[in-house]
CSV table of C-alpha atoms and ligand atoms in Angstrom, one decimal:
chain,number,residue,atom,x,y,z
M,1,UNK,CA,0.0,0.0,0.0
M,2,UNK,CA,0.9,3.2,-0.9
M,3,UNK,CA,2.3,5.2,2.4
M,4,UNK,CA,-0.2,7.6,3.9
M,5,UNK,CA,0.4,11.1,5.3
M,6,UNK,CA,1.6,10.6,8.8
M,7,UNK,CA,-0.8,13.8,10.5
M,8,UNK,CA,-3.2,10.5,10.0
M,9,UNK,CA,-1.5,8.1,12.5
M,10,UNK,CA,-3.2,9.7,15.3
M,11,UNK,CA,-6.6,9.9,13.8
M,12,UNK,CA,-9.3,7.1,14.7
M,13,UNK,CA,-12.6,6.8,13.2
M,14,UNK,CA,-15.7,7.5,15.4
M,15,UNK,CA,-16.2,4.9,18.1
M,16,UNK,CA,-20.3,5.7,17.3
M,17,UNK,CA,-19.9,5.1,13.5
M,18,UNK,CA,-18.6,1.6,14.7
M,19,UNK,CA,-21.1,0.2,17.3
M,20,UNK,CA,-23.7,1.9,15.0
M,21,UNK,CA,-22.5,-0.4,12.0
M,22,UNK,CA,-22.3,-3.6,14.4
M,23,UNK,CA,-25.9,-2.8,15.2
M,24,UNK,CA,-27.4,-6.6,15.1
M,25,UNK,CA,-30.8,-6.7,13.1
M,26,UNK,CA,-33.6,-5.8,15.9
M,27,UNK,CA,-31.6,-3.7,18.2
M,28,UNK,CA,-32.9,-0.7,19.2
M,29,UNK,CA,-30.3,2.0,18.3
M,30,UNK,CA,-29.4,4.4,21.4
M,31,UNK,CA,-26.4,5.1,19.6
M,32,UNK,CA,-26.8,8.1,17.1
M,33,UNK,CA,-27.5,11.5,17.8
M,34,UNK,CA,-29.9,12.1,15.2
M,35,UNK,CA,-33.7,13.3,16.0
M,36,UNK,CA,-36.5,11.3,14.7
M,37,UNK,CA,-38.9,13.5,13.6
M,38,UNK,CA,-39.3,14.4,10.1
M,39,UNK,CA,-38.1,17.6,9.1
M,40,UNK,CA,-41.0,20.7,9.1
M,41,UNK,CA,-43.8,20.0,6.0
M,42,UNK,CA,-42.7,23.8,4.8
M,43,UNK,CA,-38.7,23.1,5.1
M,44,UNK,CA,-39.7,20.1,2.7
M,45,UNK,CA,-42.5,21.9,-0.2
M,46,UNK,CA,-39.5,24.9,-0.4
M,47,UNK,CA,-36.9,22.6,-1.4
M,48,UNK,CA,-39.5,20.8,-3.3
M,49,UNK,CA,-40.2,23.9,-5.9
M,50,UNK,CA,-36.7,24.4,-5.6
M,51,UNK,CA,-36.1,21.4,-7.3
M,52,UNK,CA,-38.9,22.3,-9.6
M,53,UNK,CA,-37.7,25.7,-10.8
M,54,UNK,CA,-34.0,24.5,-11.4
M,55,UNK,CA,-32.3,26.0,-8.5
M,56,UNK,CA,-29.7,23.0,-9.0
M,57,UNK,CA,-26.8,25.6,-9.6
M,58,UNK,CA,-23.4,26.2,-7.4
M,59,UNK,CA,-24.4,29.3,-5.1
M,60,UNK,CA,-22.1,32.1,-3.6
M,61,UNK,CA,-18.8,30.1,-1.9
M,62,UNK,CA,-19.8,31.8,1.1
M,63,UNK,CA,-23.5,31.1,0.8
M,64,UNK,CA,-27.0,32.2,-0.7
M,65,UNK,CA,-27.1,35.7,0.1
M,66,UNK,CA,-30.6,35.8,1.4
M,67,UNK,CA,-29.7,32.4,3.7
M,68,UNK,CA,-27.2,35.0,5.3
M,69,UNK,CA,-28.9,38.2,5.5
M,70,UNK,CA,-31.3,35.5,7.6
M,71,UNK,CA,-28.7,34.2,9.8
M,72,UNK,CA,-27.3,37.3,10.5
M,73,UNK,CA,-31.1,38.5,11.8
M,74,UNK,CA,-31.4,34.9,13.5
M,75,UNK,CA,-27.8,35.7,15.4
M,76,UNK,CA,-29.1,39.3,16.6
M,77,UNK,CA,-32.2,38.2,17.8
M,78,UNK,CA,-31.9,34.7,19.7
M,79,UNK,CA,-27.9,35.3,20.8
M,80,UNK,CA,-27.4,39.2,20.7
M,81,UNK,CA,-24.7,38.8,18.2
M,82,UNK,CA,-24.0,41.5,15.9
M,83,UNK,CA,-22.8,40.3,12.7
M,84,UNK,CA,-23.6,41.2,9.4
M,85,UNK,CA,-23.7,38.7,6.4
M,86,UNK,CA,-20.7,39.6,4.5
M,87,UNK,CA,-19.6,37.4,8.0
M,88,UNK,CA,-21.6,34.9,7.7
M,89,UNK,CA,-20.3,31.4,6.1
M,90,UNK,CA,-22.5,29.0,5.1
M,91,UNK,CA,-21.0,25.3,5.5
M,92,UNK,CA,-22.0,21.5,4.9
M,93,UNK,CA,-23.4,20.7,8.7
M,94,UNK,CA,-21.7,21.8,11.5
M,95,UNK,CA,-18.9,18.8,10.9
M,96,UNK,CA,-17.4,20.8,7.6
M,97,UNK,CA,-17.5,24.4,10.1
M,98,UNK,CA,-15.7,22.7,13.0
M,99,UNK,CA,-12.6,21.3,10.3
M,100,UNK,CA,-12.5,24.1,8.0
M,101,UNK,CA,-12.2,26.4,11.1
M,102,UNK,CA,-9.3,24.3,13.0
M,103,UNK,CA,-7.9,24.4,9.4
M,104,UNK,CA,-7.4,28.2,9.0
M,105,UNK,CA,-6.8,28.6,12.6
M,106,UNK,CA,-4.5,26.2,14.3
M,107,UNK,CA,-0.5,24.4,13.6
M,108,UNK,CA,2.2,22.6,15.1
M,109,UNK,CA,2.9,24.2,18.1
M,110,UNK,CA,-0.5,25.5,19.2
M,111,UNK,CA,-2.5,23.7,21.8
M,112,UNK,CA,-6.0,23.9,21.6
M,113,UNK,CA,-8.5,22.8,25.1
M,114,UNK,CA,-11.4,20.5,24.2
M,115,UNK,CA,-14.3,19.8,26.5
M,116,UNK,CA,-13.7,15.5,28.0
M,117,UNK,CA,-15.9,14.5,27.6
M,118,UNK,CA,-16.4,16.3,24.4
M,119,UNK,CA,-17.9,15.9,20.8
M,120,UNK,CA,-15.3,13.4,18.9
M,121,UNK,CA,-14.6,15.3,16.1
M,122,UNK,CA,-13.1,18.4,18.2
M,123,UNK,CA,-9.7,16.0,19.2
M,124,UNK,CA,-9.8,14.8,15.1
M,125,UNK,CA,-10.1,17.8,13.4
M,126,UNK,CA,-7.5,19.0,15.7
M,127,UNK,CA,-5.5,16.2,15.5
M,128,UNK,CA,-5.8,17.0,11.6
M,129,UNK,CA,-4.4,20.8,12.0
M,130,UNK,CA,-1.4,19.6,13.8
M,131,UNK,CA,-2.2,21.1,16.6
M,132,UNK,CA,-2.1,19.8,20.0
M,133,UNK,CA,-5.5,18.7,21.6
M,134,UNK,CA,-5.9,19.2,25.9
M,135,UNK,CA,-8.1,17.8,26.7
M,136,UNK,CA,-10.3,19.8,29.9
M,137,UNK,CA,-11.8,17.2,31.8
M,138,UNK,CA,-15.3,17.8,33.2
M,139,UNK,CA,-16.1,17.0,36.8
M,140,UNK,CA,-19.4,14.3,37.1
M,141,UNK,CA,-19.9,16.4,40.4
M,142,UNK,CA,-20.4,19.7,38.2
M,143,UNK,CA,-22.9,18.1,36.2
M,144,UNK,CA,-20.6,18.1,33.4
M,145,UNK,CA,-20.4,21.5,33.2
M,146,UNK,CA,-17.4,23.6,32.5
M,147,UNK,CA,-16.3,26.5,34.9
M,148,UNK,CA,-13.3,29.0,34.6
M,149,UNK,CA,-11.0,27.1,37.1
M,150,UNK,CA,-11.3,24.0,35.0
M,151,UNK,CA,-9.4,26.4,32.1
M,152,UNK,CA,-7.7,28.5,33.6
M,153,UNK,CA,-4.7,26.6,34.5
M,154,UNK,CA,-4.1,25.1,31.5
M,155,UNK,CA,-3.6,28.5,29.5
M,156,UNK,CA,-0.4,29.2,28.5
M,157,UNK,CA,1.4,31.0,25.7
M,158,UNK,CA,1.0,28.3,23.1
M,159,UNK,CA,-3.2,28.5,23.9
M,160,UNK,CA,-4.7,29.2,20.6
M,161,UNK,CA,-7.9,28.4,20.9
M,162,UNK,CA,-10.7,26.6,22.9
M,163,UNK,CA,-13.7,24.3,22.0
M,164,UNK,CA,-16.9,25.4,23.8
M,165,UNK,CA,-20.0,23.0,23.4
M,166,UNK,CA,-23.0,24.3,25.5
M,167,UNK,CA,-26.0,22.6,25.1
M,168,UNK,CA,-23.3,19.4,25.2
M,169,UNK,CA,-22.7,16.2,23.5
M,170,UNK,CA,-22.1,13.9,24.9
M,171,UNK,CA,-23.4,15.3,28.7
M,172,UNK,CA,-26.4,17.5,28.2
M,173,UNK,CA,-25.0,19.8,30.1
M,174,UNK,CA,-25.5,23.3,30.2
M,175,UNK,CA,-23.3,25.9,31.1
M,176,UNK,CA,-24.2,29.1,33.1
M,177,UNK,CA,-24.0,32.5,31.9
M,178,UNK,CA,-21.4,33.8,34.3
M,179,UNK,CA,-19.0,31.0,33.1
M,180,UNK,CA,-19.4,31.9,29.6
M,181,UNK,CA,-18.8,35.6,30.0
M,182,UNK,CA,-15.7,34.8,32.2
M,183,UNK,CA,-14.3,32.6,29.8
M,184,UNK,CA,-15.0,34.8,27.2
M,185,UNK,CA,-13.1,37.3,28.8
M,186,UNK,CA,-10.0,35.1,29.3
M,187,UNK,CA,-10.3,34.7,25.6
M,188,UNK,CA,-10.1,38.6,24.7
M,189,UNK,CA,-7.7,38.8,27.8
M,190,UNK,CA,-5.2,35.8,26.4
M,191,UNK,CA,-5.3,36.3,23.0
M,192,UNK,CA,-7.0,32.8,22.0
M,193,UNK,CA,-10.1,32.1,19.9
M,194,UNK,CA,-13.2,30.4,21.3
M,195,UNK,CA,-14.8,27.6,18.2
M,196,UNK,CA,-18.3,27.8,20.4
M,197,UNK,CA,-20.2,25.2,18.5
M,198,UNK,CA,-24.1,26.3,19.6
M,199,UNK,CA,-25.6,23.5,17.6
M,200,UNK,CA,-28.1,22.2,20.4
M,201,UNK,CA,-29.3,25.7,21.2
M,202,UNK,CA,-32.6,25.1,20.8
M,203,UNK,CA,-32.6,21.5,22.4
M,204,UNK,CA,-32.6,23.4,25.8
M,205,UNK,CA,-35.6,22.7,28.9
M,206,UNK,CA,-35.6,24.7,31.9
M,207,UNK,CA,-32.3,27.0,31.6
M,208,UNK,CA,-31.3,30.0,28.9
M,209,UNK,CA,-28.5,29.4,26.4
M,210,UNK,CA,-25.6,31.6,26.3
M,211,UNK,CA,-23.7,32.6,23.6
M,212,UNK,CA,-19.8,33.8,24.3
M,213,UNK,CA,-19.9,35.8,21.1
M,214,UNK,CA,-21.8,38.8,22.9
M,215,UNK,CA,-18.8,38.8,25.1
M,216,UNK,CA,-15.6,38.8,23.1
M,217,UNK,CA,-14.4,39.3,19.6
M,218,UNK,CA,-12.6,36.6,19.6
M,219,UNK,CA,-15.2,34.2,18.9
M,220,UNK,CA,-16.4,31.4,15.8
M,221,UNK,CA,-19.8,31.0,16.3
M,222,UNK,CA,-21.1,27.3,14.5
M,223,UNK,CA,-24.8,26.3,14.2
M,224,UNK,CA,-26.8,24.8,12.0
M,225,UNK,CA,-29.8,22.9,11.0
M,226,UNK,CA,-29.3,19.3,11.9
M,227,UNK,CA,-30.9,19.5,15.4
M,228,UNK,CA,-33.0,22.3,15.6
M,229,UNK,CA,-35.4,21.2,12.4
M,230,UNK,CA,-33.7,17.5,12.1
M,231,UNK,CA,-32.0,18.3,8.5
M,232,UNK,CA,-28.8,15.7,9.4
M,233,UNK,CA,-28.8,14.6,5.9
M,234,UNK,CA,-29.5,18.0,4.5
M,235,UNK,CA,-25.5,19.0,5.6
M,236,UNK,CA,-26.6,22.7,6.0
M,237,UNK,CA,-24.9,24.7,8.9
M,238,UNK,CA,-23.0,27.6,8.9
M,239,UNK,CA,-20.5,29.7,10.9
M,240,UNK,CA,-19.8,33.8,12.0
M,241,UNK,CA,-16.7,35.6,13.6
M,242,UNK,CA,-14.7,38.9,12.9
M,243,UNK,CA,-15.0,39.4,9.0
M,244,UNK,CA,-11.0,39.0,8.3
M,245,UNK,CA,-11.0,35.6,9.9
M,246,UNK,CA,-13.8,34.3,7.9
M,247,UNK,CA,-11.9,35.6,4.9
M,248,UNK,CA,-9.3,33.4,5.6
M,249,UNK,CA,-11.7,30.6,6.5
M,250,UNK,CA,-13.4,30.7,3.3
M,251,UNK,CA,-9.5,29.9,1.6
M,252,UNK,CA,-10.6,25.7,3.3
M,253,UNK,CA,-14.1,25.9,2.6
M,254,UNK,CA,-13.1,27.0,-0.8
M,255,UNK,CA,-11.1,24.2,-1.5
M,256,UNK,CA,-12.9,21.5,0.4
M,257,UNK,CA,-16.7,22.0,-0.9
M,258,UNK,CA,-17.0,25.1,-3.2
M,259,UNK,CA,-20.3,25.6,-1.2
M,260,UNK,CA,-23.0,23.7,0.1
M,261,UNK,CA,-26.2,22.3,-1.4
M,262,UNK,CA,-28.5,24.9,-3.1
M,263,UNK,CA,-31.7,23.2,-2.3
M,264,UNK,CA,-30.6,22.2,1.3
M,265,UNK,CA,-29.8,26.1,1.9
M,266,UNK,CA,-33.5,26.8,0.6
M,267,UNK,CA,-34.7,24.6,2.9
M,268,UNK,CA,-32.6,26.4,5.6
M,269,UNK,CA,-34.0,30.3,4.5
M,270,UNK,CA,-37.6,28.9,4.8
M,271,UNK,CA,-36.8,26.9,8.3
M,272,UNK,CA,-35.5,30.3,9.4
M,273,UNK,CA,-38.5,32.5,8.2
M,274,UNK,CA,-41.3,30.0,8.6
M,275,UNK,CA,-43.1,29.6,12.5
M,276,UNK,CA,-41.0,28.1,14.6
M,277,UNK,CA,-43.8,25.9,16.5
M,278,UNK,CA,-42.0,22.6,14.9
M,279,UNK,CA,-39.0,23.7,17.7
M,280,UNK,CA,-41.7,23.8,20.3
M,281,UNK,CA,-42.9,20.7,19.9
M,282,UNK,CA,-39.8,18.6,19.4
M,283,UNK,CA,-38.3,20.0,22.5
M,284,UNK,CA,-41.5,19.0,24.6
M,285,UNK,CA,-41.2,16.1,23.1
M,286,UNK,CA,-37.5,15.4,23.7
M,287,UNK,CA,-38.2,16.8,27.5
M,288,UNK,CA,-40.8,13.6,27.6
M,289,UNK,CA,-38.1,11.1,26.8
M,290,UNK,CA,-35.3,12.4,29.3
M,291,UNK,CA,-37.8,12.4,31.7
M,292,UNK,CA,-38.3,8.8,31.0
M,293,UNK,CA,-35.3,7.5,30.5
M,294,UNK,CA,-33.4,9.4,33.8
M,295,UNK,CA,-36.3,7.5,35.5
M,296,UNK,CA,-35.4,4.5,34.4
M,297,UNK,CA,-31.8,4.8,34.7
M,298,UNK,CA,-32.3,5.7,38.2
M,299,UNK,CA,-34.2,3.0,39.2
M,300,UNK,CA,-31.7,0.7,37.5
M,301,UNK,CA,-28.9,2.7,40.0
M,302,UNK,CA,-27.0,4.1,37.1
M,303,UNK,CA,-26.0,7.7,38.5
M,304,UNK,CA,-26.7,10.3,35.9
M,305,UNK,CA,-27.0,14.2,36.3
M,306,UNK,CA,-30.1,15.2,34.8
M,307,UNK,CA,-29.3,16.8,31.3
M,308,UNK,CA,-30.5,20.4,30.5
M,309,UNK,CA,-30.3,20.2,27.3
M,310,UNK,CA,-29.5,18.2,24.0
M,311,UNK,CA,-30.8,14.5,23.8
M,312,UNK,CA,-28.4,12.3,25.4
M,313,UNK,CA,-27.8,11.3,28.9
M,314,UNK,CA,-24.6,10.0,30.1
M,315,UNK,CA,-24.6,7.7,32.8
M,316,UNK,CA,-21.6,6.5,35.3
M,317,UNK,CA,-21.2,2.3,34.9
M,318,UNK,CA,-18.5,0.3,35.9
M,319,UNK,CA,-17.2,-0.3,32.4
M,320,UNK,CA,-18.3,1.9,29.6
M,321,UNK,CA,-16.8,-0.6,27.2
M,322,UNK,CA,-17.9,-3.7,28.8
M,323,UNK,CA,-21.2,-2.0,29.2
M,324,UNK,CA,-21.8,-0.8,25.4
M,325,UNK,CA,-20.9,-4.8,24.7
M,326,UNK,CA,-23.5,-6.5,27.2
M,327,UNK,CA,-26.1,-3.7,26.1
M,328,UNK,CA,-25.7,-4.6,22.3
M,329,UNK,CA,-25.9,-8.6,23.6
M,330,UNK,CA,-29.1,-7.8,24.5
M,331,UNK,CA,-30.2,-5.5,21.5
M,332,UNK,CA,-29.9,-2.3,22.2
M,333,UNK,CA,-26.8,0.1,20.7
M,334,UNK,CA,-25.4,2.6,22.8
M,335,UNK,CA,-21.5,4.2,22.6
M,336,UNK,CA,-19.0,3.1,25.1
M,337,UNK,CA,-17.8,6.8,27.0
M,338,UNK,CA,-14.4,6.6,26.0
M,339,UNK,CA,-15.3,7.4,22.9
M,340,UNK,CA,-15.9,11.4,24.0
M,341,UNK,CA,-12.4,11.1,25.6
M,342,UNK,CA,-10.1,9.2,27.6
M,343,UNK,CA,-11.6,10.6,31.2
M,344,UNK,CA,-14.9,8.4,30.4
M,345,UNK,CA,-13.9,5.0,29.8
M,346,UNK,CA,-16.6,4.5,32.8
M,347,UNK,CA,-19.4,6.3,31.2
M,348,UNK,CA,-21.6,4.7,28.8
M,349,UNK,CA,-23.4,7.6,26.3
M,350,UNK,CA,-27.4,6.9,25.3
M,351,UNK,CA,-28.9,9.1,22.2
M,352,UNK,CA,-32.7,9.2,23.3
M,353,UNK,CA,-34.0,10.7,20.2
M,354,UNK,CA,-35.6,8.0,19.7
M,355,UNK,CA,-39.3,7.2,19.9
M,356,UNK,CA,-40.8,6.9,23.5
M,357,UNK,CA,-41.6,3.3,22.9
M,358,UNK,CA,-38.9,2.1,21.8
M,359,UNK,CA,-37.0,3.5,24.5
M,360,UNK,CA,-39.3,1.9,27.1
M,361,UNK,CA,-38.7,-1.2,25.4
M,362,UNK,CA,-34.6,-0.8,25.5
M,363,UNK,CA,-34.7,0.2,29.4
M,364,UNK,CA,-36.6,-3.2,29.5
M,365,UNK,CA,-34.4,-5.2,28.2
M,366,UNK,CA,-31.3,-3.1,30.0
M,367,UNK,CA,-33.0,-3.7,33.2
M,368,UNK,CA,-32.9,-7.6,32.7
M,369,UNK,CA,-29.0,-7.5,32.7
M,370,UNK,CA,-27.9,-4.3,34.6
B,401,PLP,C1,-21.8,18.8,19.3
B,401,PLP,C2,-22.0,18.5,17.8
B,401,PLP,N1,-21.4,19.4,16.9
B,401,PLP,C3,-21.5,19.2,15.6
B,401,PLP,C4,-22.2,18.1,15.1
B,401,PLP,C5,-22.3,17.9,13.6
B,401,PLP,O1,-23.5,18.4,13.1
B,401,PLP,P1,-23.8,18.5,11.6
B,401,PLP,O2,-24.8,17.4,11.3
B,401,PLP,O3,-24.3,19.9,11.4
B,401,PLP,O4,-22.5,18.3,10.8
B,401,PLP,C6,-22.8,17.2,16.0
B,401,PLP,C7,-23.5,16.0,15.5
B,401,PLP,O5,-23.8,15.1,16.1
B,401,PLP,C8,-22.7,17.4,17.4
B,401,PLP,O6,-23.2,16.6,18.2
């Protein structure tokens, strides 16, 4: 075989792609965090007459311009963030924002923080830019969430940047305002960039959602459509941040993609100006589940914080590994913790967008062997 580049010696493939793929026929998939509702009837009819009219054609690199003049209004009005949409990138899902941004930002020699547990592709794609990933491991007794003194002895002069993930994957948790704005600060004060991927938002119950952006400059905001209006397979996400680092961003995106889809992008203008009572609904919906599956957990004495937002829970067992095997034996997929980073390898992460029966039937058959 033919020697591959060495940056790739480090990389793994996603530990959820693989149980995912092992998924024996009948098993009830905890595993992937992807919602199961169908994506809003007017989100579908717009990229329908898209199709119909011929809009098949490469857009703008940085995106259809009236997708971004809608973001922009979206950023000022949910997250106080004032951008403008010569700033705004539009990306293939939130995946392609995360890499293209490590890309044009970090090298050998930087050291980026990363939430652990975290999101797997933050350690991959910065794996891929050479950098060096540290990982900031997240205390169970916090609830997961991260707090200024977790950070703040890990910056040093090589800190380039910091990977923020509030609603969380693979936790739920949440973090609180005052945290946000002090780490924000600690970004402007330190000279390092915060990636802040918001893509849960909107998957949120009791508490607000924060964004750091309305506290420092130094700031890539990432969102996108794959949760909020369940448009995974659309790829449509996009990213915001001062206008001369988005210049260079573009130089990746460029490179990599040309652009994203046309009709997924009209689908994303009309999720973005049609009502927003799909959003509503999914959330109450998604707030039904956790309630019943931190029930059930808890009565099977798995200890769990009770997740604020997003759609997985992440409970403590004694093996996350062992665990993800003898949960599969009996048919249901879930993703061994260690997969979100080496602190976890007794954690054991469960997707519960799912539907509410066949969640009550997985915590049946988990009960049998737990
Ligand atoms: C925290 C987080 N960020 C980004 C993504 C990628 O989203 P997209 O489908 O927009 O690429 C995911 C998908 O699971 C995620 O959980």
């Amino acid at each position: 075989m033919v020697k591959i580049a060495e940056r790739l010696d480090k990389i793994e493939l996603s530990g959820i792609r693989k149980m995912f793929e092992a998924k024996p026929k009948g098993a009830i998939n905890l595993g992937l965090g992807e919602p199961d509702f169908d994506i809003p009837e007017n989100v579908k009819m717009a990229m329908k007459n898209a199709l119909d009219e011929g809009q098949t054609h490469y857009t703008h690199n940085m995106g259809i311009p009236e997708l971004r003049e809608e973001i922009a209004k979206k950023l000022k009005k949910d997250n106080n963030i004032n951008t403008n949409p010569d700033s705004v990138m539009v990306a293939v899902g939130a995946s392609e924002a995360l890499y293209i941004s490590t890309q044009a930002l970090f090298e050998k020699g930087d050291e980026v923080l990363i939430p652990d547990p975290g999101f797997v592709s933050y350690k991959g794609c910065v794996d891929l830019s050479q950098a060096e990933a540290i990982p900031i491991e997240l205390d169970f007794n916090n609830d997961y969430k991260m707090t200024v003194e977790d950070i703040e002895n890990k910056i040093n002069k090589n800190t380039k940047g910091l990977i923020l993930n509030s609603p969380s994957n693979p936790t739920g948790a949440v973090m609180d305002k005052e945290d946000i704005k002090t780490i924000s600060d600690l970004a402007t004060d330190n000279d390092f960039i915060i990636l802040s991927d918001e893509i849960y938002e909107k998957i949120i119950y009791t508490k607000k959602h924060h964004s750091p952006a309305q506290f420092s400059d130094n700031v890539i905001t990432i969102n996108g459509f794959s949760k909020t209006y369940a448009m995974t397979g659309l790829r449509v996400a996009y990213l915001t941040g001062q206008r001369d680092i988005v210049d260079e961003i573009l130089k990746v995106h460029q490179y990599n993609v040309a652009g994203a889809s046309s009709i997924s992008q009209i689908g994303a203008i009309e999720a973005l100006k049609g009502p927003q009572n799909y959003v509503d609904n999914i959330v109450k919906e998604f707030k039904r589940k956790r309630d019943l599956i931190i029930s059930r957990l808890t009565k099977m004495g798995l200890n769990c914080p009770n997740p604020e937002g997003s759609f997985y829970v992440f409970p403590k067992v004694n093996n996350g590994n062992k665990f993800a095997q003898m949960a599969l034996n009996t048919g249901v997929v879930t993703t061994p913790g260690v997969s979100f980073g080496e602190s976890s390898k007794n954690n054991i992460r469960m997707s519960y967008a799912t539907s509410y029966e066949e969640i009550e039937e997985a915590m049946n058959r988990l009960e049998k062997v737990v």
